[in-house]
Amino acid sequence: MSGPVRRSSVTACFEQSLCRQAIPKPQNEQQRLHTLHKLNLMDTQSQSDEIYKDVVTSLTQICSAPMATFSLVDKDRLWVKAEHGTGFTQVDRDISFCTHTIMKNDIMEIPDAFLDPRFAHNPAVVGSPHIRFYAGAPLTVKKRNGDEHCVGVLCVLDTVPRRLDSAQRAGLQSMTRLISAQIEARRKAQRLEKTMKRLDEIADDNNSLQNYTEHLETQNEELIEKVQNLMEREDDPSSQALSVPAEEVITLLSQLKSIITSFTEHVEHTPRSHHPSHPHPSRHIHSLASIGRPRSDTNISYRHSLGLPRTSPLAHQLDVTPGSASLPASPSTSHP
């Protein structure tokens, strides 16, 4: 009694070469792949996988078929995200049924794969799992601009030739919409998570900036007080050497220049807060830079607010303007 007929490796390779054809690609293939990869569904596992598995299992019951898969169509392969009855994990795109399905906007149905020249020599047809019937629906994702890209296929398979009735076709379309809705919900949840993370970072930056602003305000008050004392000494006839307080003023202004520079750099890299209780701290730059400014209406008002004379010989020796904070050279001789 002869045993079962076995196909030789040469025959198997020949059949596989026959079924490999040029991959049909949609016109928007590059945009489609970009959308697919941004979903971050390939080669990953998540809690949503259980939902996908439930969908394909329910689809086999709706269509009275032994097999079903939900696959994502990548550049050269199909990543099987969920399956029932096939044992597939991934399939080369050039021998897959689904790569033809994404070219359509509706269900693609193959009543008998043996009679279709595209699949008659397919390894999954002539070998395990011996597919004879295929029906697949393209799974699309809508972008913000309204464009829709097909990223995958939900399909049902059988080992005998057949067709879907109207109720089964409606069930396949309903299950496809369910998976699309699940993918969209997952994408929105990821966007929300990123937004919340960014808001937390901004809140931390605002708290840090508020503390830094309070520190600068304290230094500003201390410098104003020191400059006020030095200017009072300038107007005091009992002063023996004006060069000493002038050098101290220049030293203080050098410190002030460093503070203004570091504060400006910090502000440039800090997001603006829209909350009225947290105004942008750039307003402090003007008050800091106004110390020692040459005679002007603003400087006159500033000196008047400190209770100082409206003019001062020392003020004309200092060249500090907002945004430049330039300083004069230290005097080499003492003033009488």
Coordinates of C-alpha atoms in Angstrom, one line a residue:
M1 CA 0.0 0.0 0.0
S2 CA 1.5 3.2 -1.1
G3 CA 1.9 6.1 1.3
P4 CA 0.6 9.7 0.8
V5 CA 2.1 11.5 -2.1
R6 CA 4.7 14.1 -1.0
R7 CA 5.6 17.1 -3.1
S8 CA 9.3 17.4 -3.7
S9 CA 11.2 20.5 -2.5
V10 CA 11.8 21.4 -6.2
T11 CA 8.0 21.3 -6.8
A12 CA 7.4 23.4 -3.7
C13 CA 9.9 26.0 -4.7
F14 CA 8.5 26.1 -8.2
E15 CA 5.0 26.7 -6.9
Q16 CA 6.2 29.4 -4.5
S17 CA 8.0 31.2 -7.4
L18 CA 4.8 31.1 -9.5
C19 CA 2.7 32.8 -6.8
R20 CA 5.3 35.5 -6.2
Q21 CA 4.3 38.5 -8.3
A22 CA 5.0 42.2 -8.3
I23 CA 3.4 43.8 -5.3
P24 CA 0.4 46.0 -6.3
K25 CA 0.7 49.3 -4.5
P26 CA -1.9 52.2 -4.0
Q27 CA -1.0 55.6 -5.4
N28 CA -0.7 57.0 -1.9
E29 CA 1.6 54.2 -0.8
Q30 CA 4.2 56.5 0.9
Q31 CA 1.5 58.4 2.8
R32 CA -0.2 55.2 3.7
L33 CA 3.0 53.7 5.2
H34 CA 3.7 57.0 7.1
T35 CA 0.2 56.8 8.7
L36 CA 0.7 53.1 9.5
H37 CA 4.0 53.6 11.3
K38 CA 2.7 56.6 13.3
L39 CA 0.1 54.4 14.8
N40 CA 2.8 52.4 16.5
L41 CA 0.9 49.1 16.1
M42 CA 3.6 47.1 14.3
D43 CA 5.6 44.6 16.4
T44 CA 3.9 45.7 19.6
Q45 CA 1.6 44.3 22.2
S46 CA -1.0 46.2 24.2
Q47 CA -4.3 45.8 26.0
S48 CA -6.1 46.5 22.7
D49 CA -4.8 43.2 21.3
E50 CA -7.4 41.4 23.4
I51 CA -10.1 43.4 21.7
Y52 CA -8.7 42.6 18.3
K53 CA -8.7 38.9 19.2
D54 CA -12.3 39.1 20.3
V55 CA -13.3 40.7 17.0
V56 CA -11.7 38.0 14.8
T57 CA -13.1 35.3 16.9
S58 CA -16.6 36.8 16.7
L59 CA -16.1 37.2 12.9
T60 CA -15.6 33.4 12.5
Q61 CA -18.9 32.8 14.2
I62 CA -20.7 35.5 12.2
C63 CA -19.4 34.1 8.9
S64 CA -19.4 30.4 10.0
A65 CA -15.8 30.1 9.0
P66 CA -12.8 28.4 10.7
M67 CA -10.3 31.2 10.2
A68 CA -10.0 35.0 10.4
T69 CA -7.2 37.5 10.7
F70 CA -6.6 41.2 11.3
S71 CA -3.4 42.2 9.6
L72 CA -1.4 45.4 9.1
V73 CA 0.1 45.9 5.6
D74 CA 3.7 47.1 5.9
K75 CA 6.1 47.8 3.0
D76 CA 7.2 44.1 2.4
R77 CA 5.1 42.1 4.9
L78 CA 1.8 41.6 6.7
W79 CA 2.0 41.8 10.5
V80 CA -0.8 39.7 11.8
K81 CA -2.1 41.6 14.8
A82 CA -4.8 39.1 15.7
E83 CA -5.8 35.7 14.3
H84 CA -8.1 32.7 14.8
G85 CA -7.4 29.3 13.3
T86 CA -4.4 30.2 11.0
G87 CA -1.4 30.2 13.3
F88 CA 0.0 33.1 11.2
T89 CA 2.2 35.8 12.8
Q90 CA 3.4 37.5 9.6
V91 CA 3.2 36.9 5.8
D92 CA 5.3 38.1 2.9
R93 CA 3.4 40.8 1.2
D94 CA 4.1 39.5 -2.3
I95 CA 2.2 36.2 -1.6
S96 CA -0.6 37.6 0.5
F97 CA -4.3 37.9 -0.4
C98 CA -4.6 41.2 1.7
T99 CA -2.1 43.1 -0.4
H100 CA -4.7 43.0 -3.2
T101 CA -7.5 44.0 -0.8
I102 CA -6.0 47.4 0.1
M103 CA -6.3 48.3 -3.6
K104 CA -10.1 48.3 -3.2
N105 CA -12.6 50.4 -1.2
D106 CA -14.9 47.5 -0.6
I107 CA -14.9 43.8 0.3
M108 CA -12.7 41.6 -1.9
E109 CA -14.1 38.1 -2.1
I110 CA -12.5 35.1 -3.7
P111 CA -14.9 32.2 -3.9
D112 CA -12.3 29.6 -5.0
A113 CA -8.6 30.3 -4.8
F114 CA -7.8 27.4 -7.1
L115 CA -9.6 29.1 -9.9
D116 CA -7.9 32.5 -9.4
P117 CA -4.5 32.7 -11.3
R118 CA -3.2 35.1 -8.7
F119 CA -3.5 32.5 -5.9
A120 CA -3.7 29.1 -7.5
H121 CA -0.1 28.3 -6.6
N122 CA 0.0 30.2 -3.3
P123 CA 1.7 28.2 -0.5
A124 CA -1.3 28.8 1.8
V125 CA -3.6 27.4 -0.9
V126 CA -1.6 24.3 -2.1
G127 CA -0.3 23.7 1.5
S128 CA -1.4 24.4 5.1
P129 CA -3.9 25.9 6.0
H130 CA -5.3 25.0 2.5
I131 CA -7.2 28.2 1.9
R132 CA -9.9 27.9 -0.8
F133 CA -12.2 30.9 0.2
Y134 CA -11.2 34.4 1.1
A135 CA -13.1 37.6 1.9
G136 CA -11.4 40.7 3.2
A137 CA -12.4 44.3 4.0
P138 CA -9.9 47.2 3.9
L139 CA -9.4 48.9 7.3
T140 CA -8.9 52.7 6.9
V141 CA -7.8 55.4 9.3
K142 CA -8.9 59.0 8.8
K143 CA -6.3 61.8 9.3
R144 CA -6.9 65.3 10.6
N145 CA -7.1 66.7 7.1
G146 CA -9.9 64.3 6.2
D147 CA -7.7 61.9 4.1
E148 CA -8.3 58.2 4.6
H149 CA -5.4 55.7 4.4
C150 CA -5.8 51.9 4.3
V151 CA -3.5 50.5 6.9
G152 CA -4.7 46.9 7.2
V153 CA -7.3 44.2 6.4
L154 CA -9.8 42.2 8.3
C155 CA -10.5 38.9 6.5
V156 CA -12.2 35.6 6.9
L157 CA -11.0 32.3 5.4
D158 CA -12.3 28.9 4.7
T159 CA -11.0 25.6 3.4
V160 CA -14.0 25.1 1.0
P161 CA -15.2 27.2 -1.9
R162 CA -18.1 29.4 -0.9
R163 CA -19.6 32.9 -0.8
L164 CA -20.7 35.3 2.0
D165 CA -24.4 36.0 2.2
S166 CA -25.6 39.6 2.7
A167 CA -25.8 39.3 6.5
Q168 CA -22.2 37.9 6.7
R169 CA -21.0 40.7 4.5
A170 CA -22.6 43.3 6.7
G171 CA -21.1 41.6 9.8
L172 CA -17.6 41.8 8.2
Q173 CA -18.0 45.5 7.5
S174 CA -19.3 46.1 11.0
M175 CA -16.3 44.4 12.6
T176 CA -14.0 46.4 10.3
R177 CA -15.6 49.7 11.5
L178 CA -15.2 48.4 15.1
I179 CA -11.5 47.9 14.7
S180 CA -11.1 51.3 13.0
A181 CA -12.9 53.0 15.9
Q182 CA -10.6 51.2 18.4
I183 CA -7.5 52.3 16.6
E184 CA -8.8 55.9 16.5
A185 CA -9.6 55.8 20.2
R186 CA -6.1 54.5 21.0
R187 CA -4.5 57.3 18.9
K188 CA -6.5 60.0 20.6
A189 CA -5.6 58.6 24.0
Q190 CA -1.9 58.7 23.0
R191 CA -2.3 62.4 21.9
L192 CA -4.0 63.3 25.2
E193 CA -1.2 61.6 27.2
K194 CA 1.4 63.6 25.3
T195 CA -0.5 66.8 25.8
M196 CA -0.9 66.2 29.6
K197 CA 2.8 65.4 29.8
R198 CA 3.7 68.6 28.1
L199 CA 1.3 70.6 30.4
D200 CA 3.1 69.1 33.4
E201 CA 6.4 70.2 32.0
I202 CA 5.2 73.7 31.4
A203 CA 3.8 73.8 35.0
D204 CA 7.2 72.7 36.4
D205 CA 8.9 75.4 34.2
N206 CA 6.5 78.1 35.5
N207 CA 7.1 77.1 39.1
S208 CA 10.9 77.2 38.6
L209 CA 10.6 80.5 36.7
Q210 CA 8.5 82.0 39.5
N211 CA 11.1 81.1 42.1
Y212 CA 13.9 82.4 39.9
T213 CA 12.0 85.7 39.3
E214 CA 11.5 86.2 43.1
H215 CA 15.2 85.6 43.6
L216 CA 16.0 88.3 40.9
E217 CA 13.6 90.7 42.5
T218 CA 15.3 90.4 45.8
Q219 CA 18.7 91.0 44.2
N220 CA 17.2 94.0 42.3
E221 CA 16.0 95.5 45.5
E222 CA 19.4 95.0 47.2
L223 CA 21.3 96.6 44.2
I224 CA 18.9 99.6 44.2
E225 CA 19.5 100.1 47.8
K226 CA 23.3 100.0 47.4
V227 CA 23.2 102.3 44.4
Q228 CA 21.0 104.7 46.3
N229 CA 23.5 104.8 49.2
L230 CA 26.4 105.4 46.8
M231 CA 24.6 108.2 45.1
E232 CA 23.9 109.8 48.4
R233 CA 27.6 109.6 49.2
E234 CA 28.3 111.3 45.9
D235 CA 26.2 114.4 46.9
D236 CA 27.8 114.4 50.4
P237 CA 30.5 117.3 50.6
S238 CA 32.3 115.3 53.2
S239 CA 33.3 112.6 50.7
Q240 CA 37.1 112.6 50.3
A241 CA 37.5 110.4 47.2
L242 CA 34.8 110.0 44.6
S243 CA 36.8 107.4 42.7
V244 CA 36.1 104.9 45.4
P245 CA 32.3 105.0 45.3
A246 CA 32.4 105.2 41.5
E247 CA 34.4 102.0 41.3
E248 CA 31.9 100.3 43.6
V249 CA 29.0 101.5 41.3
I250 CA 30.8 100.0 38.3
T251 CA 31.3 96.8 40.2
L252 CA 27.6 96.6 41.1
L253 CA 26.6 97.4 37.5
S254 CA 28.9 94.6 36.3
Q255 CA 27.1 92.2 38.6
L256 CA 23.8 93.6 37.3
K257 CA 24.9 93.0 33.7
S258 CA 25.6 89.4 34.5
I259 CA 22.2 89.0 36.1
I260 CA 20.4 90.6 33.1
T261 CA 22.3 88.4 30.7
S262 CA 21.5 85.2 32.5
F263 CA 17.9 86.2 33.1
T264 CA 17.4 87.1 29.4
E265 CA 18.8 83.7 28.3
H266 CA 16.5 81.9 30.8
V267 CA 13.5 83.9 29.6
E268 CA 14.2 83.1 25.9
H269 CA 14.0 79.3 26.7
T270 CA 10.9 79.6 28.9
P271 CA 7.3 79.2 27.5
R272 CA 5.1 82.2 28.2
S273 CA 2.4 81.6 30.8
H274 CA -1.1 82.8 29.8
H275 CA -2.2 83.0 33.5
P276 CA -2.7 86.6 34.7
S277 CA -1.0 85.7 38.0
H278 CA 2.1 84.6 36.2
P279 CA 3.1 87.5 33.9
H280 CA 6.1 86.9 31.7
P281 CA 9.2 87.9 33.7
S282 CA 10.8 89.9 30.8
R283 CA 9.2 92.9 32.4
H284 CA 11.9 92.9 35.1
I285 CA 14.6 93.4 32.5
H286 CA 13.6 97.1 32.1
S287 CA 13.6 97.9 35.8
L288 CA 17.0 96.2 36.2
A289 CA 18.6 97.9 33.2
S290 CA 17.3 101.3 34.2
I291 CA 19.8 101.6 37.1
G292 CA 22.5 104.2 36.2
R293 CA 20.9 105.0 32.8
P294 CA 21.9 108.4 31.4
R295 CA 19.6 111.4 31.9
S296 CA 16.2 110.7 30.4
D297 CA 12.6 111.1 31.4
T298 CA 12.5 107.6 32.7
N299 CA 15.7 108.0 34.7
I300 CA 14.5 111.3 36.2
S301 CA 11.4 109.6 37.4
Y302 CA 13.4 106.7 38.7
R303 CA 15.8 109.0 40.7
H304 CA 12.8 111.0 41.9
S305 CA 11.2 107.8 43.2
L306 CA 14.3 107.1 45.2
G307 CA 14.3 110.6 46.7
L308 CA 17.5 111.6 44.8
P309 CA 18.4 114.8 42.9
R310 CA 17.1 115.0 39.3
T311 CA 20.7 115.2 38.0
S312 CA 24.0 113.6 39.1
P313 CA 27.6 114.0 37.8
L314 CA 28.1 110.3 38.5
A315 CA 25.1 109.3 36.3
H316 CA 26.7 110.9 33.3
Q317 CA 29.8 108.8 33.8
L318 CA 27.8 105.6 33.4
D319 CA 26.6 104.3 30.0
V320 CA 24.0 101.6 30.8
T321 CA 21.1 101.3 28.5
P322 CA 18.4 98.6 28.3
G323 CA 19.5 95.7 26.2
S324 CA 23.2 96.7 26.1
A325 CA 24.3 97.0 29.7
S326 CA 27.6 98.4 28.5
L327 CA 29.9 99.8 31.2
P328 CA 32.6 102.6 31.1
A329 CA 36.2 101.9 31.8
S330 CA 37.3 102.2 35.4
P331 CA 38.7 105.7 36.1
S332 CA 42.5 105.8 36.4
T333 CA 42.7 109.0 38.4
S334 CA 40.8 110.2 41.5
H335 CA 38.4 113.0 41.3
P336 CA 38.7 115.9 43.8

